[in-house]
Short mmCIF file of C-alpha atoms in Angstrom, two decimals:
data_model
loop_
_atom_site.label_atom_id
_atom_site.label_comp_id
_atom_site.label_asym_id
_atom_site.label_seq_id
_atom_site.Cartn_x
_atom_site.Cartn_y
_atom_site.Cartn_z
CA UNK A 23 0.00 0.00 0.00
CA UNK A 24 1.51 3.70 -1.30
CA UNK A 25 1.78 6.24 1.73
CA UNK A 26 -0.93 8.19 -0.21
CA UNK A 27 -3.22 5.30 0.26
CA UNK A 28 -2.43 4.37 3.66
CA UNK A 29 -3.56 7.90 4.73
CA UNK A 30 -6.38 8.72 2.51
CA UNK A 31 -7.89 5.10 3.56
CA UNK A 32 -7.67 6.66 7.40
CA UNK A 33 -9.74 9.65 6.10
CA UNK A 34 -12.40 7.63 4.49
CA UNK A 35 -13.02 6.02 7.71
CA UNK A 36 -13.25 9.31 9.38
CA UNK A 37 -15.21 10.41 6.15
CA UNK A 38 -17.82 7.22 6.10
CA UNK A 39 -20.06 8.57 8.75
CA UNK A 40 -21.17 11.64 6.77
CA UNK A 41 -21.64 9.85 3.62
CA UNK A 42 -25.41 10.83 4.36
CA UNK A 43 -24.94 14.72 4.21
CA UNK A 44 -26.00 16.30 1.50
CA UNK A 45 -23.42 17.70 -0.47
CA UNK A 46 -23.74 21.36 0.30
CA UNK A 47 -21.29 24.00 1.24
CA UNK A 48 -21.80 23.27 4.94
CA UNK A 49 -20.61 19.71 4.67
CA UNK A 50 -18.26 20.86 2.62
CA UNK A 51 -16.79 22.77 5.48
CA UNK A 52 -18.11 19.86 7.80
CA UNK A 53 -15.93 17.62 5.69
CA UNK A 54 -12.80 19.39 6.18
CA UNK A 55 -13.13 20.08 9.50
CA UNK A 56 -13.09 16.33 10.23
CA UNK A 57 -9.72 16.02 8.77
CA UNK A 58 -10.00 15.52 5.16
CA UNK A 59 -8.60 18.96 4.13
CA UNK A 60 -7.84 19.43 0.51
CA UNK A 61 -6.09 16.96 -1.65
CA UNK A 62 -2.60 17.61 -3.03
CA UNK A 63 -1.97 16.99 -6.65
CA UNK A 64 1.39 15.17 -6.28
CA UNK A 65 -0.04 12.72 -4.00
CA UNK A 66 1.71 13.44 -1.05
CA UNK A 67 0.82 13.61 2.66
CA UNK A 68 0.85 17.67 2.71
CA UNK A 69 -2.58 18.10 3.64
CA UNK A 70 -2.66 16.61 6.44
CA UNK A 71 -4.84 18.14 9.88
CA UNK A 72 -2.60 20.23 12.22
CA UNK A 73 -4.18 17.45 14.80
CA UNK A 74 -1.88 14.79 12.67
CA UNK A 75 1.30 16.16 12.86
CA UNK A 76 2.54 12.85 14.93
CA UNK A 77 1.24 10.12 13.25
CA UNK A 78 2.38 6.47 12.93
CA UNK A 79 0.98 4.26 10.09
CA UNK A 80 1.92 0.48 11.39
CA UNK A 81 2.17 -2.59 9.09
CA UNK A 82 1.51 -1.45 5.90
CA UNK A 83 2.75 -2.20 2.61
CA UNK A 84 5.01 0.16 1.64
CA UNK A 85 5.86 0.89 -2.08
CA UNK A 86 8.12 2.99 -3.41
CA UNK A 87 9.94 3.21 -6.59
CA UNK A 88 13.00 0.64 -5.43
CA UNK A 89 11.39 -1.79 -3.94
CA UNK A 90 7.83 -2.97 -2.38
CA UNK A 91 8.52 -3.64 1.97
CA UNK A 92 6.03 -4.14 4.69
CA UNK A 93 6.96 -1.70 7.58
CA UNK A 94 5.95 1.29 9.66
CA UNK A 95 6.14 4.99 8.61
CA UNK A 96 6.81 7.62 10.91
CA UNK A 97 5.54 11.50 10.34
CA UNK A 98 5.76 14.70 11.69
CA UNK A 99 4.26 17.62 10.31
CA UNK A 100 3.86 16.51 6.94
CA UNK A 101 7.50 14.89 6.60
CA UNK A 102 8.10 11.12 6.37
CA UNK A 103 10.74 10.64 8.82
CA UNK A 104 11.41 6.67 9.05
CA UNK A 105 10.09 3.98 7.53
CA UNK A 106 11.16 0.59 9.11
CA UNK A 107 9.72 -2.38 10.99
CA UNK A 108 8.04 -2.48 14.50
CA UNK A 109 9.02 1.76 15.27
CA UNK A 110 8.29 2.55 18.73
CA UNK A 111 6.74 5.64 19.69
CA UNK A 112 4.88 7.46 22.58
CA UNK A 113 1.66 8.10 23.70
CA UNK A 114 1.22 11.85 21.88
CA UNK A 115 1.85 9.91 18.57
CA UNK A 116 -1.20 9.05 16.97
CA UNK A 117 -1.29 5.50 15.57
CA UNK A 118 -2.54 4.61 12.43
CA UNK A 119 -3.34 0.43 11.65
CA UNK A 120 -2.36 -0.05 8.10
CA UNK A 121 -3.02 -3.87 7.82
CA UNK A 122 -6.91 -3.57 5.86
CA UNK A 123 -7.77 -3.05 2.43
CA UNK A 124 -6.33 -0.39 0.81
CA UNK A 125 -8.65 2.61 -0.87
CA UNK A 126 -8.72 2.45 -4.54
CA UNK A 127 -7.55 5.01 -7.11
CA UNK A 128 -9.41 5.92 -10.12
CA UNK A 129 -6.60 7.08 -12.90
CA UNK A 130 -9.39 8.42 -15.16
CA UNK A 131 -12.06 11.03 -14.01
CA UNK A 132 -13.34 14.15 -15.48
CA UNK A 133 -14.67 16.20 -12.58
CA UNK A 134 -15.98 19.87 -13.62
CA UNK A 135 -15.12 19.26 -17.11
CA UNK A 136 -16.56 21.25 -20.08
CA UNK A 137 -16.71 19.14 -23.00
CA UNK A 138 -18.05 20.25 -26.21
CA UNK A 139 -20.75 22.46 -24.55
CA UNK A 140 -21.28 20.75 -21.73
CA UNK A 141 -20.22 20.81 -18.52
CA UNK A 142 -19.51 17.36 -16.23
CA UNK A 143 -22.25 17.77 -13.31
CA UNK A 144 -19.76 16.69 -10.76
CA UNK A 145 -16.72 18.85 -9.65
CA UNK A 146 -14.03 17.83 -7.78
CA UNK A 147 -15.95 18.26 -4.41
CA UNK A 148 -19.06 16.50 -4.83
CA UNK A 149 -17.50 13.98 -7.20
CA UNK A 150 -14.64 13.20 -4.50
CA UNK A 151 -17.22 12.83 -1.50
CA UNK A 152 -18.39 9.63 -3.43
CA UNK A 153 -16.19 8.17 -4.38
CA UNK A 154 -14.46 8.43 -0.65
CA UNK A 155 -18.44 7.26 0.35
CA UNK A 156 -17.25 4.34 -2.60
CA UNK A 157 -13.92 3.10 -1.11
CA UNK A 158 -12.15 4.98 -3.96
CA UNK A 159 -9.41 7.61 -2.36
CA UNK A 160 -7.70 8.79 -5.00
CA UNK A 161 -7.96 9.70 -8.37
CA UNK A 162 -6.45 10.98 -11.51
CA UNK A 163 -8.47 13.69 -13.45
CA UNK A 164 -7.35 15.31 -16.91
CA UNK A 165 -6.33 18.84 -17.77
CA UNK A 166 -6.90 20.51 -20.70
CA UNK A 167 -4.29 23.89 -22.10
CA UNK A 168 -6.05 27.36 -21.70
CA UNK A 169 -5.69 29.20 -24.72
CA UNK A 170 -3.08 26.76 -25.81
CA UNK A 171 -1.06 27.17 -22.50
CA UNK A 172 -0.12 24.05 -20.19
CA UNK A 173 0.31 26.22 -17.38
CA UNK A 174 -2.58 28.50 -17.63
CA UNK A 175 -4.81 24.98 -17.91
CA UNK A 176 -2.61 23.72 -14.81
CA UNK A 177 -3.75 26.63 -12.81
CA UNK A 178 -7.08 26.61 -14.02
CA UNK A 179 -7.69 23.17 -12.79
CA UNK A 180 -5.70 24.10 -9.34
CA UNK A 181 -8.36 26.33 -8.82
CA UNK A 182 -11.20 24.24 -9.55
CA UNK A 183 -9.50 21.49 -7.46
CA UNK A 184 -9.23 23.76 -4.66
CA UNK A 185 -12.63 22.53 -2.65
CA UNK A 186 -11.18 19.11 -2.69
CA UNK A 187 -11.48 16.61 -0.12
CA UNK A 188 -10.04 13.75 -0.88
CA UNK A 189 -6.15 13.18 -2.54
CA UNK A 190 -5.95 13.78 -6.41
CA UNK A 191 -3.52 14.02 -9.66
CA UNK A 192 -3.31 15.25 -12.69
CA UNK A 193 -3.09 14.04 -16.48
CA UNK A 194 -2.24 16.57 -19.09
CA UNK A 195 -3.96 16.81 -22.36
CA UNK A 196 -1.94 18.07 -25.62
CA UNK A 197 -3.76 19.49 -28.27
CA UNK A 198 -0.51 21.12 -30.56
CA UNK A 199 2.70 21.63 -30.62
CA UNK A 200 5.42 24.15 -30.61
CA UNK A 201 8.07 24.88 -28.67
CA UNK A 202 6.33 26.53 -25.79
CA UNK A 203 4.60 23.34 -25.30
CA UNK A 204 7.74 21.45 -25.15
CA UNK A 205 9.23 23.73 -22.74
CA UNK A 206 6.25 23.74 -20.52
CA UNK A 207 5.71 19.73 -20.05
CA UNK A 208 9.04 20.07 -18.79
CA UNK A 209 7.87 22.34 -16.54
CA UNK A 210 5.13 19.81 -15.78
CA UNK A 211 7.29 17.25 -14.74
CA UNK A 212 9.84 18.39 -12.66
CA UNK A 213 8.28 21.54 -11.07
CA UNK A 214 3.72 20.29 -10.94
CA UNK A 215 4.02 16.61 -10.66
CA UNK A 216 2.58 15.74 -13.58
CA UNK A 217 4.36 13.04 -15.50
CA UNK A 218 1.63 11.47 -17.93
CA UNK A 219 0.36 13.23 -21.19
CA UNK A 220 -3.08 12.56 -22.99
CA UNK A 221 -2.97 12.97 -26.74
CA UNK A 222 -6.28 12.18 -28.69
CA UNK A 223 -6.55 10.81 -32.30
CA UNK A 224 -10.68 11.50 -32.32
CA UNK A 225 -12.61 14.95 -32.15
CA UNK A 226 -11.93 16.36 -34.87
CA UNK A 227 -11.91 19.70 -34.82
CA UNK A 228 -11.48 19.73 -31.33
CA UNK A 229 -9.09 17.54 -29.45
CA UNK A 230 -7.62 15.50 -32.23
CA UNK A 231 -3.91 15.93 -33.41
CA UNK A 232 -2.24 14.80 -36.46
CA UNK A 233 0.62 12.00 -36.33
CA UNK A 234 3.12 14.87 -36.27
CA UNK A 235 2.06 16.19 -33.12
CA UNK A 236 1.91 12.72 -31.55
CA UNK A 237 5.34 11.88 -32.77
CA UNK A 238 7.01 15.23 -31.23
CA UNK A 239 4.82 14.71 -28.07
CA UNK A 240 5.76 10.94 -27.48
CA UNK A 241 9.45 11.61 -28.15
CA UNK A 242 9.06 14.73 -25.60
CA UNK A 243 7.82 11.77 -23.19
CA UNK A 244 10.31 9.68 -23.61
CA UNK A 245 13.00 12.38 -23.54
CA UNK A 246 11.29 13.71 -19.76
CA UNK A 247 10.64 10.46 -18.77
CA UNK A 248 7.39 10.65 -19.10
CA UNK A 249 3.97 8.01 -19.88
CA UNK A 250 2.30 9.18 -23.21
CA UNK A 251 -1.54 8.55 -22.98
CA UNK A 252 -3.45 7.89 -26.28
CA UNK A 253 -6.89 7.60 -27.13
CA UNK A 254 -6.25 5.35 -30.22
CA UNK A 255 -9.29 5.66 -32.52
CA UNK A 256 -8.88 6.50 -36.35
CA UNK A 257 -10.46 10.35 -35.99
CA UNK A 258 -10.87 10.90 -40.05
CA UNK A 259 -12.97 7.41 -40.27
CA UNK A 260 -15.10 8.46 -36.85
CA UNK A 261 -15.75 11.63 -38.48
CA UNK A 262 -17.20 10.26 -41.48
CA UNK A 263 -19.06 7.64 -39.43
CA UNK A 264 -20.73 10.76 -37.53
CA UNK A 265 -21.76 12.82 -40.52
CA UNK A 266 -23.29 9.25 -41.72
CA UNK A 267 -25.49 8.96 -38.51
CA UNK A 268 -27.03 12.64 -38.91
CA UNK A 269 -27.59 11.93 -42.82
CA UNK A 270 -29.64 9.17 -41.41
CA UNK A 271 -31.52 11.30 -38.16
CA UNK A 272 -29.86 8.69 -35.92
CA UNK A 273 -28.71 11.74 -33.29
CA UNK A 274 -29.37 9.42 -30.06
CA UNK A 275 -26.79 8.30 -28.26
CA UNK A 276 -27.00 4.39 -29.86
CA UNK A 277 -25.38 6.46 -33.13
CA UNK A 278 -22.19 7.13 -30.93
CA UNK A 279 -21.56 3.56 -30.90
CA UNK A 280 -22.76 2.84 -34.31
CA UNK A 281 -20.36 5.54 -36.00
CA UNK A 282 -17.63 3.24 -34.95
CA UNK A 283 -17.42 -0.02 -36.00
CA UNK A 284 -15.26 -2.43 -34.80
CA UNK A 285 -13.38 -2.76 -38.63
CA UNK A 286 -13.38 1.16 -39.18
CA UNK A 287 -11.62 3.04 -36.17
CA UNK A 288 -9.42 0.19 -34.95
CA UNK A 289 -5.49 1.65 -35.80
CA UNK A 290 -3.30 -1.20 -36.38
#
């Protein structure tokens, strides 16, 4: 079990009993008052209650990116400061039992997301109270540029993500390329914690990018160590299969599935 997991599993519990408040400002407040705070995006411990800042997690399973150990970790104020078997401590530590089911994380959400007119009804406070309610204790939503900036989307979802209550990251979408962009996942990496990149071959006209821009954006992955996300559909032949379904009045949702074929979008 990942540190991030350990704790956000002993906020669920903490969390569980107001899974029947309704999702209002006030619990909202309630929520954070109880010790779930906001989340931070690099999935670290940061957010943790001034009440926690002596807190033992025993016999968990700790991962890291060396090697996988079952042992104790030892905090104070945010800061990991020993991990190792059977740590004794005293009484003004607060100890944390580690040896349950871990919470789950969700890699792919899209809380307050606006999407072709639309906006997703959840955002990332009354989607996150949930899935806490769920079991689920972390997750990974996506972030799209701001006027073609990585940054400016960055912050923009920063902001948005600010009412969170539960632990979160971040993907980040690409939609061109220049050099800015290049300089700026860099930028993503090693200064926002964001180390995986989203780059769709569907919605055109929209979100879609030509092989060029995946080529340059995979090789920029590669060089930053980074993963390099694709939604792998073939966006000119999903294109035509739309058009198709409005010729025919077939606007319901059964024509999303219907414009794509199994033998038409499939990229080899």
């Amino acid at each position: 079990m990942a540190i991030s997991q350990i704790i956000s599993l002993f906020l669920l519990h903490l969390l569980l009993p107001l899974a029947s408040i309704s999702l209002s400002q006030s619990s909202h407040q309630l929520m954070c008052e109880v010790g779930t705070g906001n989340g931070g995006s690099i999935g670290g411990i940061s957010w943790l209650p001034a009440s926690l800042s002596k807190l033992l997690i025993k016999g968990g399973t700790v991962v890291n990116a060396h090697r996988q150990e079952r042992g104790d970790v030892y905090v104070e104020d945010g800061i990991i400061v020993a991990v190792k078997p059977n740590i004794k401590v005293g009484d003004e530590v607060m100890v944390l039992d580690a040896t349950g089911m871990p919470g789950g994380i969700d890699p792919h959400t899209h809380l307050d997301a606006e999407f072709m007119g639309t906006v997703a009804v959840d955002d990332f406070f009354s989607g996150q109270a949930v899935a806490l309610a769920g079991g689920t204790t972390m997750h990974i939503d996506f972030v799209h540029p701001v006027n073609g900036s990585l940054m400016s989307g960055f912050e923009a979802y920063e902001k948005k993500a600010s009412k969170s209550c539960m632990d979160y990251g971040f993907h980040m979408v690409i939609r061109h390329w220049d050099e800015s962009v290049s300089k700026e996942m860099e930028i993503m990496v090693k200064e926002n914690g964001i180390n995986s990149f989203k780059f769709f071959m569907v919605y055109k006209g929209t979100f879609m990018v030509d092989d060029k821009v995946l080529l340059r954006g995979m090789k920029r992955c590669k060089s930053l160590g980074a993963l390099a996300m694709v939604h792998a559909e073939n966006g000119d032949a999903v294109f035509e299969g739309q058009k198709r379904m409005i010729e025919l009045g077939i606007t319901i949702p059964e024509g999303h599935a219907l414009s794509r074929p199994p033998m038409k979008p499939r990229q080899p």
